[in-house]
Amino acid sequence: MKTVELLLQDLLRSRYDYAVLKMKELREKLQDKEEIDMQFHPQAGNALSLAFGIFCYI
C-alpha cells in the first residue's frame, strides 16, 4: 500500500510541477492580464488547486 501512495504522490508532484512551469512560460509570453485570463479556463485553476490539495494530503 505504501508503494502505491508513493507512486501517486510522485505522479501528482510531477503534474503539479509541469502545470506551474507551463503557467510561468505563458505568463512570460503573455504580458497583458486579459490575454492570460483568456488562455486559462476557470476549471484549470480548480484542477490545479485540487491536485495540490491531494498532494499536500498525502
mmCIF file of N, CA and C in Angstrom:
data_model
loop_
_atom_site.group_PDB
_atom_site.id
_atom_site.type_symbol
_atom_site.label_atom_id
_atom_site.label_comp_id
_atom_site.label_asym_id
_atom_site.label_seq_id
_atom_site.Cartn_x
_atom_site.Cartn_y
_atom_site.Cartn_z
ATOM 1 N N MET A 1 0.832 -1.193 0.000
ATOM 2 C CA MET A 1 0.000 0.000 0.000
ATOM 3 C C MET A 1 0.874 1.253 0.000
ATOM 4 N N LYS A 2 1.958 1.229 0.727
ATOM 5 C CA LYS A 2 2.856 2.385 0.799
ATOM 6 C C LYS A 2 3.451 2.693 -0.576
ATOM 7 N N THR A 3 3.742 1.651 -1.358
ATOM 8 C CA THR A 3 4.299 1.847 -2.692
ATOM 9 C C THR A 3 3.316 2.580 -3.591
ATOM 10 N N VAL A 4 2.044 2.216 -3.510
ATOM 11 C CA VAL A 4 1.011 2.880 -4.304
ATOM 12 C C VAL A 4 0.910 4.348 -3.906
ATOM 13 N N GLU A 5 0.960 4.625 -2.623
ATOM 14 C CA GLU A 5 0.902 6.011 -2.149
ATOM 15 C C GLU A 5 2.094 6.811 -2.664
ATOM 16 N N LEU A 6 3.270 6.216 -2.638
ATOM 17 C CA LEU A 6 4.464 6.913 -3.122
ATOM 18 C C LEU A 6 4.393 7.168 -4.622
ATOM 19 N N LEU A 7 3.893 6.192 -5.376
ATOM 20 C CA LEU A 7 3.736 6.376 -6.819
ATOM 21 C C LEU A 7 2.733 7.483 -7.131
ATOM 22 N N LEU A 8 1.620 7.484 -6.416
ATOM 23 C CA LEU A 8 0.607 8.513 -6.615
ATOM 24 C C LEU A 8 1.153 9.888 -6.245
ATOM 25 N N GLN A 9 1.862 9.960 -5.153
ATOM 26 C CA GLN A 9 2.457 11.226 -4.722
ATOM 27 C C GLN A 9 3.446 11.735 -5.771
ATOM 28 N N ASP A 10 4.263 10.851 -6.315
ATOM 29 C CA ASP A 10 5.234 11.228 -7.331
ATOM 30 C C ASP A 10 4.540 11.704 -8.607
ATOM 31 N N LEU A 11 3.473 11.011 -8.995
ATOM 32 C CA LEU A 11 2.709 11.393 -10.182
ATOM 33 C C LEU A 11 2.091 12.773 -10.012
ATOM 34 N N LEU A 12 1.462 13.002 -8.870
ATOM 35 C CA LEU A 12 0.830 14.298 -8.626
ATOM 36 C C LEU A 12 1.866 15.414 -8.543
ATOM 37 N N ARG A 13 3.007 15.120 -7.953
ATOM 38 C CA ARG A 13 4.070 16.127 -7.864
ATOM 39 C C ARG A 13 4.553 16.510 -9.261
ATOM 40 N N SER A 14 4.755 15.522 -10.119
ATOM 41 C CA SER A 14 5.245 15.825 -11.468
ATOM 42 C C SER A 14 4.207 16.604 -12.268
ATOM 43 N N ARG A 15 2.933 16.259 -12.126
ATOM 44 C CA ARG A 15 1.882 17.007 -12.835
ATOM 45 C C ARG A 15 1.780 18.432 -12.317
ATOM 46 N N TYR A 16 1.886 18.605 -11.020
ATOM 47 C CA TYR A 16 1.820 19.945 -10.441
ATOM 48 C C TYR A 16 3.008 20.789 -10.906
ATOM 49 N N ASP A 17 4.207 20.201 -10.860
ATOM 50 C CA ASP A 17 5.404 20.928 -11.299
ATOM 51 C C ASP A 17 5.294 21.330 -12.764
ATOM 52 N N TYR A 18 4.763 20.430 -13.607
ATOM 53 C CA TYR A 18 4.589 20.733 -15.024
ATOM 54 C C TYR A 18 3.587 21.874 -15.214
ATOM 55 N N ALA A 19 2.491 21.846 -14.472
ATOM 56 C CA ALA A 19 1.477 22.899 -14.590
ATOM 57 C C ALA A 19 2.036 24.252 -14.162
ATOM 58 N N VAL A 20 2.803 24.273 -13.092
ATOM 59 C CA VAL A 20 3.409 25.525 -12.626
ATOM 60 C C VAL A 20 4.401 26.052 -13.658
ATOM 61 N N LEU A 21 5.212 25.173 -14.223
ATOM 62 C CA LEU A 21 6.178 25.576 -15.243
ATOM 63 C C LEU A 21 5.475 26.134 -16.476
ATOM 64 N N LYS A 22 4.413 25.454 -16.914
ATOM 65 C CA LYS A 22 3.663 25.898 -18.089
ATOM 66 C C LYS A 22 3.019 27.254 -17.829
ATOM 67 N N MET A 23 2.486 27.445 -16.644
ATOM 68 C CA MET A 23 1.863 28.713 -16.296
ATOM 69 C C MET A 23 2.906 29.836 -16.319
ATOM 70 N N LYS A 24 4.092 29.565 -15.807
ATOM 71 C CA LYS A 24 5.165 30.563 -15.809
ATOM 72 C C LYS A 24 5.554 30.929 -17.240
ATOM 73 N N GLU A 25 5.659 29.924 -18.118
ATOM 74 C CA GLU A 25 6.001 30.179 -19.514
ATOM 75 C C GLU A 25 4.945 31.052 -20.183
ATOM 76 N N LEU A 26 3.682 30.751 -19.941
ATOM 77 C CA LEU A 26 2.615 31.542 -20.551
ATOM 78 C C LEU A 26 2.603 32.966 -20.024
ATOM 79 N N ARG A 27 2.877 33.139 -18.752
ATOM 80 C CA ARG A 27 2.916 34.497 -18.188
ATOM 81 C C ARG A 27 4.044 35.314 -18.799
ATOM 82 N N GLU A 28 5.160 34.661 -19.101
ATOM 83 C CA GLU A 28 6.265 35.377 -19.740
ATOM 84 C C GLU A 28 5.899 35.773 -21.166
ATOM 85 N N LYS A 29 5.161 34.913 -21.865
ATOM 86 C CA LYS A 29 4.763 35.202 -23.244
ATOM 87 C C LYS A 29 3.646 36.231 -23.302
ATOM 88 N N LEU A 30 2.712 36.119 -22.393
ATOM 89 C CA LEU A 30 1.538 36.991 -22.405
ATOM 90 C C LEU A 30 1.647 38.001 -21.273
ATOM 91 N N GLN A 31 2.016 39.191 -21.586
ATOM 92 C CA GLN A 31 2.208 40.213 -20.562
ATOM 93 C C GLN A 31 0.890 40.832 -20.110
ATOM 94 N N ASP A 32 -0.081 40.887 -21.002
ATOM 95 C CA ASP A 32 -1.359 41.514 -20.698
ATOM 96 C C ASP A 32 -2.222 40.561 -19.873
ATOM 97 N N LYS A 33 -2.752 41.033 -18.748
ATOM 98 C CA LYS A 33 -3.544 40.182 -17.867
ATOM 99 C C LYS A 33 -4.780 39.635 -18.572
ATOM 100 N N GLU A 34 -5.417 40.435 -19.427
ATOM 101 C CA GLU A 34 -6.602 39.964 -20.142
ATOM 102 C C GLU A 34 -6.257 38.804 -21.062
ATOM 103 N N GLU A 35 -5.096 38.853 -21.689
ATOM 104 C CA GLU A 35 -4.668 37.747 -22.541
ATOM 105 C C GLU A 35 -4.460 36.484 -21.710
ATOM 106 N N ILE A 36 -3.873 36.647 -20.552
ATOM 107 C CA ILE A 36 -3.637 35.497 -19.674
ATOM 108 C C ILE A 36 -4.966 34.883 -19.254
ATOM 109 N N ASP A 37 -5.918 35.720 -18.853
ATOM 110 C CA ASP A 37 -7.217 35.226 -18.417
ATOM 111 C C ASP A 37 -7.936 34.474 -19.525
ATOM 112 N N MET A 38 -7.766 34.914 -20.775
ATOM 113 C CA MET A 38 -8.421 34.235 -21.896
ATOM 114 C C MET A 38 -7.813 32.869 -22.159
ATOM 115 N N GLN A 39 -6.546 32.702 -21.836
ATOM 116 C CA GLN A 39 -5.858 31.443 -22.117
ATOM 117 C C GLN A 39 -6.212 30.338 -21.118
ATOM 118 N N PHE A 40 -6.667 30.731 -19.937
ATOM 119 C CA PHE A 40 -6.941 29.750 -18.892
ATOM 120 C C PHE A 40 -8.435 29.566 -18.707
ATOM 121 N N HIS A 41 -8.859 28.344 -18.752
ATOM 122 C CA HIS A 41 -10.256 28.017 -18.464
ATOM 123 C C HIS A 41 -10.414 28.032 -16.945
ATOM 124 N N PRO A 42 -11.548 28.520 -16.426
ATOM 125 C CA PRO A 42 -11.727 28.570 -14.966
ATOM 126 C C PRO A 42 -11.512 27.222 -14.279
ATOM 127 N N GLN A 43 -11.872 26.138 -14.961
ATOM 128 C CA GLN A 43 -11.721 24.818 -14.351
ATOM 129 C C GLN A 43 -10.255 24.422 -14.204
ATOM 130 N N ALA A 44 -9.379 25.010 -15.016
ATOM 131 C CA ALA A 44 -7.957 24.664 -14.931
ATOM 132 C C ALA A 44 -7.392 25.051 -13.572
ATOM 133 N N GLY A 45 -7.771 26.209 -13.082
ATOM 134 C CA GLY A 45 -7.310 26.633 -11.760
ATOM 135 C C GLY A 45 -7.833 25.728 -10.672
ATOM 136 N N ASN A 46 -9.088 25.299 -10.805
ATOM 137 C CA ASN A 46 -9.671 24.397 -9.818
ATOM 138 C C ASN A 46 -8.958 23.050 -9.825
ATOM 139 N N ALA A 47 -8.616 22.556 -11.001
ATOM 140 C CA ALA A 47 -7.921 21.270 -11.098
ATOM 141 C C ALA A 47 -6.536 21.364 -10.468
ATOM 142 N N LEU A 48 -5.873 22.488 -10.693
ATOM 143 C CA LEU A 48 -4.546 22.677 -10.111
ATOM 144 C C LEU A 48 -4.637 22.740 -8.591
ATOM 145 N N SER A 49 -5.632 23.442 -8.089
ATOM 146 C CA SER A 49 -5.824 23.529 -6.640
ATOM 147 C C SER A 49 -6.135 22.159 -6.049
ATOM 148 N N LEU A 50 -6.975 21.403 -6.741
ATOM 149 C CA LEU A 50 -7.333 20.069 -6.271
ATOM 150 C C LEU A 50 -6.106 19.163 -6.243
ATOM 151 N N ALA A 51 -5.312 19.199 -7.313
ATOM 152 C CA ALA A 51 -4.113 18.363 -7.372
ATOM 153 C C ALA A 51 -3.150 18.733 -6.252
ATOM 154 N N PHE A 52 -2.992 20.026 -5.998
ATOM 155 C CA PHE A 52 -2.091 20.457 -4.932
ATOM 156 C C PHE A 52 -2.636 20.041 -3.570
ATOM 157 N N GLY A 53 -3.956 20.137 -3.390
ATOM 158 C CA GLY A 53 -4.576 19.740 -2.130
ATOM 159 C C GLY A 53 -4.388 18.257 -1.857
ATOM 160 N N ILE A 54 -4.558 17.440 -2.882
ATOM 161 C CA ILE A 54 -4.364 15.995 -2.731
ATOM 162 C C ILE A 54 -2.897 15.712 -2.430
ATOM 163 N N PHE A 55 -2.002 16.421 -3.122
ATOM 164 C CA PHE A 55 -0.569 16.232 -2.916
ATOM 165 C C PHE A 55 -0.192 16.548 -1.466
ATOM 166 N N CYS A 56 -0.741 17.624 -0.929
ATOM 167 C CA CYS A 56 -0.428 18.005 0.454
ATOM 168 C C CYS A 56 -1.025 17.016 1.450
ATOM 169 N N TYR A 57 -2.167 16.440 1.106
ATOM 170 C CA TYR A 57 -2.835 15.494 1.991
ATOM 171 C C TYR A 57 -2.024 14.215 2.127
ATOM 172 N N ILE A 58 -1.389 13.797 1.041
ATOM 173 C CA ILE A 58 -0.596 12.568 1.029
ATOM 174 C C ILE A 58 0.678 12.855 1.711
#
